[in-house]
Amino acid sequence: MRKWRLAAVTTLLVVMAVSCSDSSEIARSSSENIDSSVASSTSSTRPEALSDLEDYSSADASSVPAEAAEAAAKSVAADSVAADSLSLPGGPPLGPPLELEQNLTFQSSGVGSFVSAADDPLSTFSLDADTASYDIAVYNIEHVGTLPNPDSVRVEDFLNSYPQGYPAVEPGLGVVLDGMAAPFHENALLLRVGVVPATDDTPRDPVTVIFIVDTSGSMSGTPLDTTKEIIKGVIAQLRPGDRAALVEYESSARVITPPTDDINAVADAAADLYTKGSTYAEQGIRVGYQLAEAELERGHNVRMVLLSDGVGNVGQTDPEVILDTVGDWAQKGATLTTVGVGDSSWYYNDVMLEVLANRGNGVYYYVRSVEAGRRFSDIAGNVLRESARDARIQVEFNPQAVDQWRLIGYENRAVADEDFLDDSLDFGEVGFARPVTAIYEIITTDNSAGDMRLAEATVRWRDPRSQDVKSLSNQVDVGTIESGRESAHLTHTAAVAELAEILRCSPYTEDTRINRVIDYINTTDATTVAYNSGFAELLSAASGLETHCSSDPAPQPESGK
């Protein structure tokens, strides 16, 4: 059998997890990163770039030039690998070679604990409409046949992936509060807080979409094929007056198509991309922002879209180094949305992609297949239109009615309570025209009564067009939550939250059997919603898989009833 030589570059990848409380602390973890490329005499010749621009180089990026990276790659000895275990450009998906170790980077955001309302009645966090964690779980459950890595599970991503049945709201944002008795925990209530953007049929302002594509060796096969479908779908949503550009990066970064009104030229150029080299993510992002500067001067809003498996091994691979640049440009109107397209069960960096989207005021998606890439155009409008900037929410609990509260999810989006009114700070976005949902578990006081105010929620944001700061509040009383008049969508949301808690091994899931959630769905009015949304099918697929969780007992509220 003919053999091919595999050149591997090994480096230390430092990743950042942001854990926010009253003071933000940064935790870092290390992961070995191996990026490979296949040398082949039959590899296609790279098409000429549709630009006469030279490869980008700056003082920030010159510390690791492409020549040095390539020399390092050639200096690493590699074992021979059978040709049928690799993928040439345009070939079948790249299976995990036996010589490579798994390279997955996930970082748990922790599980929020109960808080005494008497000691701290305020819960404050920035809004986030990411869905990647949910799609990673679906990929692992339905296609790989394993439950997802618990560290990869973010409850808010699960909630934001399903319809919530919220009523329509007036222009701007609306706040919806409702709740029910907690179906999986005795003597507790669930409070659902929804931030809903109004339907906006007015023509949006012109945008320039700058695609930044990872074409390194680990993107071979399905990841790059999926990327091409995503680019095609987003471009199909552009309107006259919009512009697009294409940047690729591997061992170095280069402009393939500069910003142009000929958007079809970008789709054509993307179709010719192929994989090679190492992964210089930092330089690719910097090249994108270089193009963004001129587009902002034209009066366009800029949407940067990074498509990658998140794994980098050349230049700065610490997200923190890149984040300041990303955040600065987001405030100028160039947002960064990240789309993960790698194999999240084998070779993938979830942390890098999530924190980049968070700081870039964009959304983090995970697209698991070529077919899913074709459907990405259904949500492409969320990338192109903003509902709000610097959006955050503060929920105030009434200590007379609430003994303790616990926010389920959004652990890495917490904001210091005193920063809520500081409009100079950078907060989250509403994810471009999609609702955002949060769930609280509440232990009421012994003397709580139906007419008592349970909680009041206030959302604060900056209007993307006028730049005016706006706020809106809504409240709910104890009797409304305890009435038993919950909607089918609310009961469905309670089940979705419980599944996410189970998958992330939350200590508050006393019964980790997914069959309990299935029984609940089948005995409530959420059944129709669950089957229509695909949640019932996901539960069925997950129920027979082995859990990653221990059987540690759940911590109890400090003074719960």
XYZ file of C-alpha atoms in Angstrom, residues 154-477:
324
model
C -23.879 25.508 28.404
C -27.512 25.559 29.489
C -28.285 28.881 27.807
C -27.270 27.488 24.412
C -29.840 24.717 24.848
C -32.594 27.137 25.856
C -31.859 29.503 22.982
C -32.028 26.666 20.448
C -35.740 26.005 20.927
C -38.909 28.040 20.286
C -40.233 29.717 23.423
C -43.658 30.881 22.259
C -43.171 34.450 23.474
C -45.784 37.054 22.483
C -44.862 39.741 19.978
C -43.378 42.925 21.445
C -43.283 46.589 20.478
C -40.300 48.065 18.608
C -37.068 47.545 20.497
C -36.958 44.804 23.104
C -39.563 43.250 25.359
C -39.208 41.469 28.705
C -41.400 38.441 29.421
C -41.637 36.863 32.888
C -43.488 33.665 33.685
C -42.913 30.474 35.610
C -44.203 27.301 37.185
C -43.612 24.834 39.966
C -40.241 23.176 39.338
C -41.122 19.790 37.827
C -37.911 18.026 38.854
C -37.309 19.544 42.315
C -39.735 19.648 45.215
C -40.599 22.901 47.000
C -39.084 25.064 44.299
C -40.314 27.338 41.523
C -38.949 27.972 38.058
C -38.843 31.537 36.734
C -38.401 32.067 32.993
C -37.061 35.420 31.820
C -37.294 36.139 28.101
C -35.798 39.109 26.277
C -37.600 39.358 22.955
C -36.610 41.596 20.032
C -39.427 43.067 18.015
C -39.975 41.963 14.437
C -38.222 44.513 12.260
C -39.350 44.718 8.640
C -37.605 48.009 7.912
C -34.711 47.890 5.430
C -31.470 47.289 7.265
C -28.369 49.386 6.737
C -25.781 48.116 4.211
C -23.316 45.581 5.578
C -19.982 44.197 4.494
C -19.485 40.534 5.365
C -15.837 39.515 5.699
C -15.389 35.732 5.752
C -12.226 34.555 7.521
C -11.656 30.910 6.647
C -9.312 28.431 8.310
C -7.740 26.347 5.529
C -5.196 24.490 7.657
C -4.734 20.723 7.478
C -7.239 19.913 10.240
C -10.030 21.494 8.154
C -9.669 18.910 5.391
C -12.765 17.159 4.092
C -16.127 17.791 5.741
C -15.137 20.936 7.736
C -14.043 22.860 4.642
C -16.910 21.497 2.528
C -19.326 22.661 5.232
C -17.630 26.057 5.297
C -18.219 26.507 1.574
C -21.928 25.775 1.975
C -22.213 28.268 4.833
C -20.553 31.018 2.803
C -22.879 30.298 -0.110
C -25.917 30.516 2.192
C -24.900 33.789 3.833
C -24.136 35.395 0.475
C -27.594 34.374 -0.746
C -29.049 36.604 2.000
C -27.160 39.730 0.923
C -28.985 42.571 -0.766
C -28.030 45.240 -3.323
C -25.663 47.626 -1.596
C -24.063 44.918 0.555
C -20.474 43.882 0.018
C -18.393 40.807 0.830
C -14.743 39.782 1.143
C -12.800 36.552 1.675
C -9.672 35.971 3.771
C -7.991 32.604 4.314
C -5.351 31.605 6.817
C -3.149 28.592 7.301
C 0.618 29.003 7.840
C 0.036 32.647 6.859
C -2.981 34.780 6.028
C -3.931 36.354 2.724
C -6.763 38.256 1.089
C -8.434 36.087 -1.537
C -11.127 38.596 -2.504
C -11.032 42.192 -1.227
C -14.352 43.845 -0.302
C -16.468 43.976 -3.436
C -20.010 44.565 -4.669
C -19.607 41.439 -6.796
C -20.657 39.114 -4.010
C -20.879 36.087 -6.305
C -17.140 36.397 -6.917
C -16.641 35.696 -3.212
C -18.738 32.530 -3.370
C -16.813 31.392 -6.439
C -13.463 32.036 -4.754
C -14.573 30.175 -1.625
C -15.521 27.154 -3.718
C -11.872 26.879 -4.829
C -10.346 26.869 -1.330
C -8.394 23.804 -0.244
C -6.457 22.833 2.883
C -2.728 23.034 3.587
C -0.270 24.205 6.211
C -0.456 25.111 9.875
C -2.949 27.396 11.623
C -2.183 31.109 12.039
C -5.567 32.235 13.397
C -4.278 35.447 14.895
C -2.986 36.727 11.575
C -6.193 35.760 9.777
C -8.258 37.812 12.222
C -5.917 40.799 11.943
C -6.104 40.727 8.136
C -9.893 40.742 8.403
C -9.864 43.818 10.595
C -7.490 45.550 8.206
C -10.161 45.177 5.527
C -12.893 46.207 7.970
C -11.374 49.607 8.622
C -11.969 50.899 5.101
C -15.493 49.451 5.029
C -16.433 51.247 8.230
C -15.243 54.465 6.627
C -17.674 53.772 3.773
C -20.502 53.819 6.316
C -21.085 50.071 6.261
C -21.586 47.943 9.327
C -19.078 45.099 9.156
C -19.879 41.482 9.982
C -16.781 39.371 10.421
C -17.546 35.642 10.133
C -14.778 33.292 11.297
C -15.155 29.677 10.110
C -12.805 27.240 11.827
C -12.337 24.259 14.116
C -10.732 26.750 16.511
C -7.417 24.928 16.720
C -4.371 27.179 16.225
C -0.665 26.470 16.498
C 1.177 29.409 14.918
C 1.420 32.943 16.305
C -0.573 33.910 19.377
C -2.807 30.984 20.294
C -3.984 32.522 23.560
C -7.422 34.064 22.936
C -6.713 36.761 25.531
C -4.029 38.264 23.288
C -6.510 38.676 20.440
C -9.520 39.682 22.540
C -8.603 43.321 23.068
C -8.378 43.824 19.314
C -11.677 42.009 18.771
C -13.452 44.042 21.452
C -12.147 47.383 20.170
C -13.347 46.700 16.635
C -16.735 45.449 17.851
C -17.334 48.818 19.485
C -16.553 50.498 16.164
C -19.220 48.446 14.373
C -17.267 45.405 13.159
C -18.768 42.449 15.003
C -17.269 38.951 14.984
C -19.455 35.857 14.663
C -17.737 32.475 14.922
C -18.901 29.276 13.240
C -17.377 26.018 14.423
C -17.132 23.390 11.701
C -14.693 20.845 13.117
C -15.194 17.386 14.587
C -16.259 18.218 18.141
C -15.793 14.607 19.212
C -12.155 14.488 18.121
C -10.334 17.672 17.128
C -11.885 20.983 18.169
C -11.354 24.122 20.293
C -14.679 25.275 21.687
C -13.114 27.771 24.103
C -11.356 29.810 21.434
C -14.481 30.191 19.301
C -16.807 31.029 22.175
C -14.686 33.736 23.761
C -13.956 35.363 20.403
C -17.686 35.634 19.628
C -18.452 36.901 23.127
C -15.892 39.689 22.907
C -16.734 40.378 19.276
C -20.412 41.027 20.104
C -21.377 38.243 17.741
C -22.939 34.811 17.999
C -21.185 31.441 18.246
C -22.676 28.671 16.102
C -21.646 25.085 15.524
C -22.483 23.523 12.150
C -21.915 19.801 12.197
C -22.279 18.682 8.570
C -22.429 19.749 4.953
C -26.196 19.340 4.996
C -26.468 21.532 8.099
C -24.259 24.054 6.324
C -26.803 24.250 3.519
C -29.488 25.066 6.084
C -27.386 27.761 7.732
C -28.909 30.329 5.379
C -32.100 30.000 7.456
C -30.405 31.863 10.316
C -28.025 33.971 8.259
C -30.321 36.949 8.766
C -29.371 36.871 12.439
C -25.789 37.578 11.428
C -26.741 40.512 9.220
C -29.174 42.447 11.431
C -28.621 43.802 14.962
C -31.409 44.177 17.506
C -29.404 45.782 20.296
C -25.903 46.541 21.464
C -24.409 46.257 24.947
C -27.505 44.415 26.154
C -27.613 43.202 29.740
C -30.295 42.249 32.202
C -30.705 42.645 35.947
C -33.235 40.640 37.939
C -34.123 41.876 41.421
C -35.693 39.362 43.794
C -37.990 40.388 46.639
C -36.415 39.020 49.858
C -39.841 38.929 51.521
C -40.994 36.367 48.970
C -37.724 34.737 47.890
C -35.471 32.895 50.295
C -32.879 31.791 47.686
C -32.416 31.894 43.943
C -30.151 30.158 41.416
C -29.506 31.189 37.813
C -29.262 28.087 35.615
C -26.795 28.920 32.864
C -24.996 32.129 31.837
C -22.282 31.371 34.383
C -19.590 32.925 32.198
C -21.715 35.992 31.348
C -22.108 37.381 34.867
C -21.760 41.141 35.339
C -21.029 42.998 38.574
C -24.317 44.413 39.861
C -22.869 47.906 40.162
C -21.828 47.876 36.488
C -25.368 47.487 35.195
C -25.907 51.249 34.739
C -22.417 51.936 33.381
C -23.068 52.552 29.690
C -19.362 52.939 28.926
C -18.746 49.219 29.385
C -18.990 46.508 26.726
C -21.764 43.996 27.276
C -23.443 41.391 25.104
C -25.675 41.588 22.093
C -29.134 40.102 21.697
C -27.752 37.887 18.983
C -29.203 39.755 16.056
C -32.968 39.339 16.015
C -33.498 36.242 18.149
C -35.028 35.887 21.641
C -32.822 35.135 24.633
C -34.016 33.014 27.565
C -32.824 32.499 31.134
C -34.163 30.164 33.823
C -34.012 30.624 37.611
C -34.755 28.091 40.330
C -36.306 29.762 43.363
C -36.944 28.742 46.977
C -39.658 30.945 48.430
C -39.877 32.150 52.046
C -42.280 30.662 54.583
C -44.426 33.807 54.548
C -44.563 34.334 50.776
C -48.047 35.145 49.485
C -49.670 35.187 46.074
C -49.922 38.968 45.814
C -46.256 39.542 46.673
C -43.879 40.669 43.966
C -41.525 37.785 43.283
C -39.044 39.456 40.938
C -38.544 42.411 38.614
C -36.374 42.198 35.496
C -34.831 45.191 33.733
C -33.072 45.006 30.390
C -30.770 47.835 29.301
C -29.317 48.258 25.800
C -28.054 50.676 23.181
C -30.081 51.173 20.018
C -27.827 50.205 17.065
C -29.089 53.048 14.859
C -29.680 55.974 17.200
C -27.024 54.940 19.753
C -29.501 55.966 22.477
C -29.455 53.919 25.686
C -32.832 52.416 26.514
C -34.251 50.304 29.335
C -37.429 48.364 29.995
C -38.729 46.537 33.056
C -41.356 43.948 33.879
C -42.279 42.108 37.067
C -44.153 39.040 38.205
C -45.853 38.098 41.483
